[in-house]
PDB file of C-alpha atoms and ligand atoms in Angstrom:
ATOM      1  CA  MET A   1      -0.114   0.008   0.043  1.00  0.00           C
ATOM      2  CA  ALA A   2       1.304   3.420  -0.804  1.00  0.00           C
ATOM      3  CA  ARG A   3       1.680   5.940   2.220  1.00  0.00           C
ATOM      4  CA  LEU A   4      -0.801   8.499   2.583  1.00  0.00           C
ATOM      5  CA  ILE A   5       0.318  12.254   3.102  1.00  0.00           C
ATOM      6  CA  ASP A   6      -0.896  14.610   5.053  1.00  0.00           C
ATOM      7  CA  THR A   7       0.273  18.074   3.537  1.00  0.00           C
ATOM      8  CA  HIS A   8      -1.289  20.297   6.356  1.00  0.00           C
ATOM      9  CA  ALA A   9      -1.445  19.383  10.185  1.00  0.00           C
ATOM     10  CA  HIS A  10      -0.492  21.336  13.291  1.00  0.00           C
ATOM     11  CA  LEU A  11       0.798  18.781  15.499  1.00  0.00           C
ATOM     12  CA  ASN A  12       2.786  21.677  16.536  1.00  0.00           C
ATOM     13  CA  PHE A  13      -0.382  23.061  18.395  1.00  0.00           C
ATOM     14  CA  PRO A  14      -1.037  22.487  22.296  1.00  0.00           C
ATOM     15  CA  GLN A  15      -3.926  20.424  21.424  1.00  0.00           C
ATOM     16  CA  PHE A  16      -1.268  17.398  20.875  1.00  0.00           C
ATOM     17  CA  GLN A  17       1.265  18.101  23.707  1.00  0.00           C
ATOM     18  CA  ALA A  18      -0.202  15.572  25.729  1.00  0.00           C
ATOM     19  CA  ASP A  19      -0.426  12.419  23.416  1.00  0.00           C
ATOM     20  CA  LEU A  20       1.695  13.370  20.386  1.00  0.00           C
ATOM     21  CA  ALA A  21       3.344   9.859  20.675  1.00  0.00           C
ATOM     22  CA  GLN A  22       0.026   7.839  20.561  1.00  0.00           C
ATOM     23  CA  VAL A  23      -1.101  10.335  17.430  1.00  0.00           C
ATOM     24  CA  LEU A  24       2.068   9.469  15.533  1.00  0.00           C
ATOM     25  CA  ALA A  25       1.640   5.797  16.376  1.00  0.00           C
ATOM     26  CA  ARG A  26      -2.158   5.784  15.138  1.00  0.00           C
ATOM     27  CA  ALA A  27      -1.002   7.876  11.947  1.00  0.00           C
ATOM     28  CA  ARG A  28       1.827   5.127  11.281  1.00  0.00           C
ATOM     29  CA  GLU A  29      -0.829   2.385  11.660  1.00  0.00           C
ATOM     30  CA  ALA A  30      -3.477   4.074   9.256  1.00  0.00           C
ATOM     31  CA  GLY A  31      -0.403   4.240   6.804  1.00  0.00           C
ATOM     32  CA  VAL A  32       0.335   7.916   6.746  1.00  0.00           C
ATOM     33  CA  GLY A  33       4.332   8.146   6.198  1.00  0.00           C
ATOM     34  CA  MET A  34       4.461  11.953   5.790  1.00  0.00           C
ATOM     35  CA  ILE A  35       2.931  14.848   7.688  1.00  0.00           C
ATOM     36  CA  ILE A  36       3.509  18.571   7.261  1.00  0.00           C
ATOM     37  CA  ASN A  37       2.944  20.759  10.483  1.00  0.00           C
ATOM     38  CA  VAL A  38       2.353  24.262   9.324  1.00  0.00           C
ATOM     39  CA  GLY A  39       3.142  27.253  11.372  1.00  0.00           C
ATOM     40  CA  SER A  40       0.475  29.996  12.473  1.00  0.00           C
ATOM     41  CA  ASP A  41       2.778  32.304  14.250  1.00  0.00           C
ATOM     42  CA  GLU A  42       6.463  32.655  15.203  1.00  0.00           C
ATOM     43  CA  ALA A  43       6.146  30.310  18.286  1.00  0.00           C
ATOM     44  CA  SER A  44       4.273  27.572  16.330  1.00  0.00           C
ATOM     45  CA  SER A  45       6.630  27.892  13.185  1.00  0.00           C
ATOM     46  CA  GLU A  46       9.493  26.993  15.812  1.00  0.00           C
ATOM     47  CA  ALA A  47       7.623  24.293  17.159  1.00  0.00           C
ATOM     48  CA  ALA A  48       6.877  22.834  13.986  1.00  0.00           C
ATOM     49  CA  VAL A  49      10.641  22.948  13.159  1.00  0.00           C
ATOM     50  CA  ALA A  50      11.827  21.284  16.474  1.00  0.00           C
ATOM     51  CA  LEU A  51       9.212  18.261  15.847  1.00  0.00           C
ATOM     52  CA  SER A  52      10.402  17.701  12.331  1.00  0.00           C
ATOM     53  CA  GLU A  53      14.027  17.462  13.597  1.00  0.00           C
ATOM     54  CA  ALA A  54      12.920  15.014  16.209  1.00  0.00           C
ATOM     55  CA  TYR A  55      10.998  12.765  13.664  1.00  0.00           C
ATOM     56  CA  PRO A  56      11.684  11.420  10.310  1.00  0.00           C
ATOM     57  CA  GLN A  57       8.120  11.449   9.174  1.00  0.00           C
ATOM     58  CA  LEU A  58       7.454  15.099  10.166  1.00  0.00           C
ATOM     59  CA  TRP A  59       8.251  18.263   7.952  1.00  0.00           C
ATOM     60  CA  ALA A  60       7.531  21.831   8.285  1.00  0.00           C
ATOM     61  CA  ALA A  61       6.286  24.942   7.005  1.00  0.00           C
ATOM     62  CA  VAL A  62       6.718  28.520   8.821  1.00  0.00           C
ATOM     63  CA  GLY A  63       4.720  31.529   8.624  1.00  0.00           C
ATOM     64  CA  VAL A  64       2.197  33.653  10.295  1.00  0.00           C
ATOM     65  CA  HIS A  65      -1.526  33.202   9.791  1.00  0.00           C
ATOM     66  CA  PRO A  66      -3.848  36.087   8.763  1.00  0.00           C
ATOM     67  CA  HIS A  67      -5.319  35.489  12.414  1.00  0.00           C
ATOM     68  CA  ALA A  68      -1.991  36.395  14.023  1.00  0.00           C
ATOM     69  CA  ALA A  69      -1.032  39.011  11.638  1.00  0.00           C
ATOM     70  CA  ALA A  70      -1.674  42.141  13.906  1.00  0.00           C
ATOM     71  CA  GLY A  71       0.681  40.159  16.907  1.00  0.00           C
ATOM     72  CA  VAL A  72       3.771  39.779  14.651  1.00  0.00           C
ATOM     73  CA  SER A  73       7.276  40.813  16.200  1.00  0.00           C
ATOM     74  CA  PRO A  74       8.953  43.642  14.522  1.00  0.00           C
ATOM     75  CA  ARG A  75      12.084  41.060  13.217  1.00  0.00           C
ATOM     76  CA  TYR A  76       9.197  38.346  12.285  1.00  0.00           C
ATOM     77  CA  ARG A  77      10.575  37.986   8.656  1.00  0.00           C
ATOM     78  CA  SER A  78      14.214  37.531   9.698  1.00  0.00           C
ATOM     79  CA  LYS A  79      13.198  35.234  12.379  1.00  0.00           C
ATOM     80  CA  LEU A  80      11.156  33.015   9.366  1.00  0.00           C
ATOM     81  CA  ALA A  81      13.940  33.284   7.214  1.00  0.00           C
ATOM     82  CA  GLY A  82      16.247  31.802   9.961  1.00  0.00           C
ATOM     83  CA  LEU A  83      13.871  28.767  10.607  1.00  0.00           C
ATOM     84  CA  ALA A  84      13.497  28.312   6.887  1.00  0.00           C
ATOM     85  CA  ALA A  85      17.032  27.818   6.352  1.00  0.00           C
ATOM     86  CA  ASN A  86      16.508  24.211   7.853  1.00  0.00           C
ATOM     87  CA  ARG A  87      16.387  21.821   5.040  1.00  0.00           C
ATOM     88  CA  ARG A  88      13.004  20.181   6.786  1.00  0.00           C
ATOM     89  CA  VAL A  89      11.294  23.447   6.077  1.00  0.00           C
ATOM     90  CA  LEU A  90       9.265  22.894   2.853  1.00  0.00           C
ATOM     91  CA  ALA A  91       7.238  26.149   2.612  1.00  0.00           C
ATOM     92  CA  ILE A  92       6.136  29.582   4.069  1.00  0.00           C
ATOM     93  CA  GLY A  93       2.811  29.397   5.428  1.00  0.00           C
ATOM     94  CA  GLU A  94       0.060  29.375   6.487  1.00  0.00           C
ATOM     95  CA  ILE A  95      -0.414  32.751   4.991  1.00  0.00           C
ATOM     96  CA  GLY A  96      -3.238  34.734   3.441  1.00  0.00           C
ATOM     97  CA  LEU A  97      -6.270  36.358   4.084  1.00  0.00           C
ATOM     98  CA  ASP A  98      -9.377  35.512   6.728  1.00  0.00           C
ATOM     99  CA  PHE A  99     -12.280  37.851   6.215  1.00  0.00           C
ATOM    100  CA  TYR A 100     -14.536  35.401   7.772  1.00  0.00           C
ATOM    101  CA  ARG A 101     -13.000  35.798  11.379  1.00  0.00           C
ATOM    102  CA  ASP A 102     -11.344  39.279  10.638  1.00  0.00           C
ATOM    103  CA  LEU A 103      -9.202  38.586  14.115  1.00  0.00           C
ATOM    104  CA  SER A 104      -6.821  41.044  12.714  1.00  0.00           C
ATOM    105  CA  PRO A 105      -7.788  44.118  10.979  1.00  0.00           C
ATOM    106  CA  ARG A 106      -7.782  43.794   6.803  1.00  0.00           C
ATOM    107  CA  ASP A 107      -5.026  46.005   5.989  1.00  0.00           C
ATOM    108  CA  ILE A 108      -2.531  44.536   8.292  1.00  0.00           C
ATOM    109  CA  GLN A 109      -3.527  40.916   7.309  1.00  0.00           C
ATOM    110  CA  GLU A 110      -2.977  42.076   3.754  1.00  0.00           C
ATOM    111  CA  GLN A 111       0.596  43.596   4.589  1.00  0.00           C
ATOM    112  CA  VAL A 112       2.087  40.587   6.370  1.00  0.00           C
ATOM    113  CA  PHE A 113       0.650  38.462   3.632  1.00  0.00           C
ATOM    114  CA  ARG A 114       2.381  40.662   1.160  1.00  0.00           C
ATOM    115  CA  GLU A 115       5.588  40.615   3.023  1.00  0.00           C
ATOM    116  CA  GLN A 116       5.546  36.916   3.391  1.00  0.00           C
ATOM    117  CA  LEU A 117       5.052  36.098  -0.178  1.00  0.00           C
ATOM    118  CA  GLU A 118       8.193  38.566  -0.779  1.00  0.00           C
ATOM    119  CA  LEU A 119       9.935  36.431   1.542  1.00  0.00           C
ATOM    120  CA  ALA A 120       9.102  33.237  -0.025  1.00  0.00           C
ATOM    121  CA  ALA A 121      10.504  34.717  -3.335  1.00  0.00           C
ATOM    122  CA  GLU A 122      13.509  35.517  -1.857  1.00  0.00           C
ATOM    123  CA  LEU A 123      14.041  32.123  -0.195  1.00  0.00           C
ATOM    124  CA  ASN A 124      12.598  30.488  -3.497  1.00  0.00           C
ATOM    125  CA  LYS A 125      10.167  28.667  -1.347  1.00  0.00           C
ATOM    126  CA  PRO A 126       6.403  27.494  -2.278  1.00  0.00           C
ATOM    127  CA  VAL A 127       3.647  28.940  -0.064  1.00  0.00           C
ATOM    128  CA  ILE A 128       0.645  27.483   1.915  1.00  0.00           C
ATOM    129  CA  ILE A 129      -2.343  29.970   1.492  1.00  0.00           C
ATOM    130  CA  HIS A 130      -5.057  30.213   3.756  1.00  0.00           C
ATOM    131  CA  SER A 131      -8.131  32.042   2.198  1.00  0.00           C
ATOM    132  CA  ARG A 132     -11.309  32.405   3.883  1.00  0.00           C
ATOM    133  CA  ALA A 133     -14.389  34.723   2.558  1.00  0.00           C
ATOM    134  CA  ALA A 134     -11.279  36.410   0.724  1.00  0.00           C
ATOM    135  CA  HIS A 135     -10.615  34.556  -2.436  1.00  0.00           C
ATOM    136  CA  SER A 136     -11.040  37.538  -4.739  1.00  0.00           C
ATOM    137  CA  LYS A 137      -8.681  39.869  -2.818  1.00  0.00           C
ATOM    138  CA  THR A 138      -6.360  36.819  -2.071  1.00  0.00           C
ATOM    139  CA  LEU A 139      -6.105  35.906  -5.738  1.00  0.00           C
ATOM    140  CA  GLN A 140      -5.714  39.549  -6.889  1.00  0.00           C
ATOM    141  CA  VAL A 141      -2.657  39.806  -4.405  1.00  0.00           C
ATOM    142  CA  LEU A 142      -1.205  36.790  -5.681  1.00  0.00           C
ATOM    143  CA  ARG A 143      -1.590  37.578  -9.688  1.00  0.00           C
ATOM    144  CA  GLU A 144       0.286  41.073  -8.554  1.00  0.00           C
ATOM    145  CA  MET A 145       3.126  39.091  -6.642  1.00  0.00           C
ATOM    146  CA  ARG A 146       3.029  35.967  -8.578  1.00  0.00           C
ATOM    147  CA  PRO A 147       4.914  33.529  -5.998  1.00  0.00           C
ATOM    148  CA  PRO A 148       7.660  31.957  -8.389  1.00  0.00           C
ATOM    149  CA  ARG A 149       7.111  28.366  -6.825  1.00  0.00           C
ATOM    150  CA  ALA A 150       3.274  28.761  -6.436  1.00  0.00           C
ATOM    151  CA  GLY A 151       2.063  26.480  -3.631  1.00  0.00           C
ATOM    152  CA  ILE A 152      -0.943  25.250  -1.841  1.00  0.00           C
ATOM    153  CA  ALA A 153      -4.272  26.384  -1.727  1.00  0.00           C
ATOM    154  CA  HIS A 154      -4.984  24.596   1.642  1.00  0.00           C
ATOM    155  CA  CYS A 155      -8.531  23.470   2.630  1.00  0.00           C
ATOM    156  CA  PHE A 156     -10.063  24.274  -0.336  1.00  0.00           C
ATOM    157  CA  SER A 157     -13.518  25.311  -1.017  1.00  0.00           C
ATOM    158  CA  GLY A 158     -14.963  28.057  -3.535  1.00  0.00           C
ATOM    159  CA  SER A 159     -16.322  28.494  -6.881  1.00  0.00           C
ATOM    160  CA  PRO A 160     -15.093  26.983 -10.322  1.00  0.00           C
ATOM    161  CA  LYS A 161     -13.982  30.044 -11.024  1.00  0.00           C
ATOM    162  CA  ASP A 162     -11.787  30.493  -7.831  1.00  0.00           C
ATOM    163  CA  LEU A 163     -10.354  27.044  -8.564  1.00  0.00           C
ATOM    164  CA  ALA A 164      -9.393  28.054 -12.211  1.00  0.00           C
ATOM    165  CA  ALA A 165      -7.694  31.201 -11.011  1.00  0.00           C
ATOM    166  CA  PHE A 166      -5.658  29.138  -8.441  1.00  0.00           C
ATOM    167  CA  LEU A 167      -4.724  26.477 -11.184  1.00  0.00           C
ATOM    168  CA  GLU A 168      -3.740  29.370 -13.305  1.00  0.00           C
ATOM    169  CA  LEU A 169      -1.348  30.541 -10.757  1.00  0.00           C
ATOM    170  CA  GLY A 170       0.324  27.201 -10.870  1.00  0.00           C
ATOM    171  CA  PHE A 171      -1.077  26.202  -7.497  1.00  0.00           C
ATOM    172  CA  TYR A 172      -2.073  22.916  -6.126  1.00  0.00           C
ATOM    173  CA  ILE A 173      -5.235  22.190  -4.385  1.00  0.00           C
ATOM    174  CA  SER A 174      -5.395  20.540  -0.962  1.00  0.00           C
ATOM    175  CA  ILE A 175      -8.433  18.902   0.075  1.00  0.00           C
ATOM    176  CA  ALA A 176      -9.550  18.534   3.842  1.00  0.00           C
ATOM    177  CA  GLY A 177     -12.206  16.409   5.765  1.00  0.00           C
ATOM    178  CA  PRO A 178     -15.271  19.066   4.912  1.00  0.00           C
ATOM    179  CA  VAL A 179     -15.403  16.992   1.401  1.00  0.00           C
ATOM    180  CA  THR A 180     -16.742  14.028   3.563  1.00  0.00           C
ATOM    181  CA  TYR A 181     -19.596  16.028   4.944  1.00  0.00           C
ATOM    182  CA  PRO A 182     -23.225  15.153   3.632  1.00  0.00           C
ATOM    183  CA  ARG A 183     -23.790  18.574   2.316  1.00  0.00           C
ATOM    184  CA  SER A 184     -20.420  19.303   0.557  1.00  0.00           C
ATOM    185  CA  HIS A 185     -21.870  18.126  -2.751  1.00  0.00           C
ATOM    186  CA  GLU A 186     -20.358  21.354  -4.595  1.00  0.00           C
ATOM    187  CA  LEU A 187     -17.081  20.703  -3.092  1.00  0.00           C
ATOM    188  CA  ARG A 188     -17.140  16.939  -4.204  1.00  0.00           C
ATOM    189  CA  ALA A 189     -18.422  18.251  -7.969  1.00  0.00           C
ATOM    190  CA  LEU A 190     -15.274  20.286  -8.048  1.00  0.00           C
ATOM    191  CA  LEU A 191     -12.969  17.524  -7.624  1.00  0.00           C
ATOM    192  CA  LYS A 192     -13.397  16.626 -10.794  1.00  0.00           C
ATOM    193  CA  GLU A 193     -12.040  19.810 -12.183  1.00  0.00           C
ATOM    194  CA  ILE A 194      -8.752  19.673 -10.151  1.00  0.00           C
ATOM    195  CA  PRO A 195      -6.112  18.074 -12.707  1.00  0.00           C
ATOM    196  CA  ALA A 196      -4.698  14.835 -11.308  1.00  0.00           C
ATOM    197  CA  ASP A 197      -1.249  16.472 -10.987  1.00  0.00           C
ATOM    198  CA  ARG A 198      -2.428  19.259  -8.765  1.00  0.00           C
ATOM    199  CA  LEU A 199      -4.386  17.282  -6.572  1.00  0.00           C
ATOM    200  CA  LEU A 200      -3.385  16.897  -2.713  1.00  0.00           C
ATOM    201  CA  LEU A 201      -4.997  16.135   0.539  1.00  0.00           C
ATOM    202  CA  GLU A 202      -4.872  17.227   4.391  1.00  0.00           C
ATOM    203  CA  THR A 203      -6.390  17.104   7.613  1.00  0.00           C
ATOM    204  CA  ASP A 204      -5.590  20.399   9.290  1.00  0.00           C
ATOM    205  CA  ALA A 205      -5.716  18.750  12.487  1.00  0.00           C
ATOM    206  CA  PRO A 206      -6.892  19.467  15.056  1.00  0.00           C
ATOM    207  CA  TYR A 207      -9.931  21.029  13.018  1.00  0.00           C
ATOM    208  CA  LEU A 208     -12.205  19.826  10.408  1.00  0.00           C
ATOM    209  CA  SER A 209     -12.660  16.012  11.117  1.00  0.00           C
ATOM    210  CA  PRO A 210     -13.637  14.018   8.613  1.00  0.00           C
ATOM    211  CA  LEU A 211     -16.581  11.712   8.997  1.00  0.00           C
ATOM    212  CA  PRO A 212     -16.922   9.439  10.923  1.00  0.00           C
ATOM    213  CA  HIS A 213     -15.148  11.526  13.388  1.00  0.00           C
ATOM    214  CA  ARG A 214     -16.801  14.982  13.213  1.00  0.00           C
ATOM    215  CA  GLY A 215     -16.766  16.753  16.238  1.00  0.00           C
ATOM    216  CA  LYS A 216     -13.837  15.255  17.861  1.00  0.00           C
ATOM    217  CA  ARG A 217     -10.265  16.390  17.648  1.00  0.00           C
ATOM    218  CA  ASN A 218      -8.593  15.716  14.142  1.00  0.00           C
ATOM    219  CA  GLU A 219      -5.481  13.889  14.029  1.00  0.00           C
ATOM    220  CA  PRO A 220      -3.481  12.703  10.809  1.00  0.00           C
ATOM    221  CA  ALA A 221      -4.966   8.968  11.089  1.00  0.00           C
ATOM    222  CA  PHE A 222      -8.046  10.392  10.166  1.00  0.00           C
ATOM    223  CA  ILE A 223      -6.879  11.167   6.884  1.00  0.00           C
ATOM    224  CA  LYS A 224      -7.523   7.788   5.410  1.00  0.00           C
ATOM    225  CA  ALA A 225     -11.270   8.713   5.581  1.00  0.00           C
ATOM    226  CA  THR A 226     -10.504  11.840   3.354  1.00  0.00           C
ATOM    227  CA  TYR A 227      -8.683   9.761   1.023  1.00  0.00           C
ATOM    228  CA  GLU A 228     -11.566   7.192   0.879  1.00  0.00           C
ATOM    229  CA  ARG A 229     -14.291   9.936   0.375  1.00  0.00           C
ATOM    230  CA  VAL A 230     -12.046  11.535  -2.624  1.00  0.00           C
ATOM    231  CA  ALA A 231     -11.455   8.217  -4.148  1.00  0.00           C
ATOM    232  CA  LEU A 232     -15.016   7.362  -4.270  1.00  0.00           C
ATOM    233  CA  ALA A 233     -15.931  10.752  -5.883  1.00  0.00           C
ATOM    234  CA  LEU A 234     -13.259  10.434  -8.459  1.00  0.00           C
ATOM    235  CA  GLU A 235     -14.051   6.546  -9.203  1.00  0.00           C
ATOM    236  CA  MET A 236     -10.316   5.866  -8.326  1.00  0.00           C
ATOM    237  CA  GLU A 237      -8.992   3.040  -6.247  1.00  0.00           C
ATOM    238  CA  LEU A 238      -7.492   4.114  -2.870  1.00  0.00           C
ATOM    239  CA  GLU A 239      -4.227   2.762  -3.833  1.00  0.00           C
ATOM    240  CA  SER A 240      -4.257   4.936  -6.967  1.00  0.00           C
ATOM    241  CA  LEU A 241      -4.995   7.993  -5.372  1.00  0.00           C
ATOM    242  CA  ALA A 242      -2.342   7.514  -2.465  1.00  0.00           C
ATOM    243  CA  ARG A 243       0.449   6.895  -5.290  1.00  0.00           C
ATOM    244  CA  LEU A 244      -1.111  10.180  -7.359  1.00  0.00           C
ATOM    245  CA  VAL A 245      -0.587  12.393  -4.142  1.00  0.00           C
ATOM    246  CA  GLN A 246       2.908  10.398  -3.362  1.00  0.00           C
ATOM    247  CA  THR A 247       3.882  11.770  -7.237  1.00  0.00           C
ATOM    248  CA  ASN A 248       2.603  15.334  -6.447  1.00  0.00           C
ATOM    249  CA  VAL A 249       4.604  16.419  -3.367  1.00  0.00           C
ATOM    250  CA  PRO A 250       7.618  15.921  -4.276  1.00  0.00           C
ATOM    251  CA  ARG A 251       7.114  17.818  -7.716  1.00  0.00           C
ATOM    252  CA  LEU A 252       5.787  20.483  -5.727  1.00  0.00           C
ATOM    253  CA  PHE A 253       8.693  20.386  -2.820  1.00  0.00           C
ATOM    254  CA  TRP A 254      11.714  18.937  -4.655  1.00  0.00           C
ATOM    255  CA  PRO A 255      11.407  20.005  -8.549  1.00  0.00           C
TER     256      PRO A 255
HETATM  257 ZN1   ZN B   1      -6.014  27.535   7.224  1.00  0.00          ZN
HETATM  258 ZN1   ZN B   2      -3.900  25.346   9.056  1.00  0.00          ZN
END
């Protein structure tokens, strides 16, 4: 069986501090061979890198989430650049815009997003994009800045037009647990519009547990349910989908 890959998790968050060893053991049992832990601020980025040095199956991304944009330290960019020098750091992320919760003022979200896109270009790293209720602005900024390595539209949901715009910019599309929910007809219909060589899967653990784990803390082992639902929607074998993602991930990160 090809290994499953979770391209976006937060085992660097406090929700996993007490039982990380068991979480990793369950992931291994479920066939998960690689997990990318994503930073959401300076401290969680540092924690993601530390985990990647402690466990060979864990990799890292470093960045400031739009929720944390208003709280960055004056030297956050050089801090992220220092962390990104580690070969276990695959991307700058998660970065972007969140106009759903608006936890940072929108102008500051945009400024910090642009600064990190610049940083990713300087460091020649892909980016991991968080965009919620903000696709038109996110895409406008991305069209202006044209991140040279593109990256991942994480936990994607949006219109066929949004999807086409991310694809046109060279982005990979990462699908999370909501694809398993009964009401996610539109998202499942959209799966068929994603070119096979741009499709990725993720948990976004501890959030967004797929069925049948909905309502519980999410963890990488649960990604198997998302693989199964996506394989069913695409009328593929689970094994073929696992191989497909296994081919896509290195093309993005180690071209
Ligand atoms: Zn996110
Ligand atoms: Zn996330």
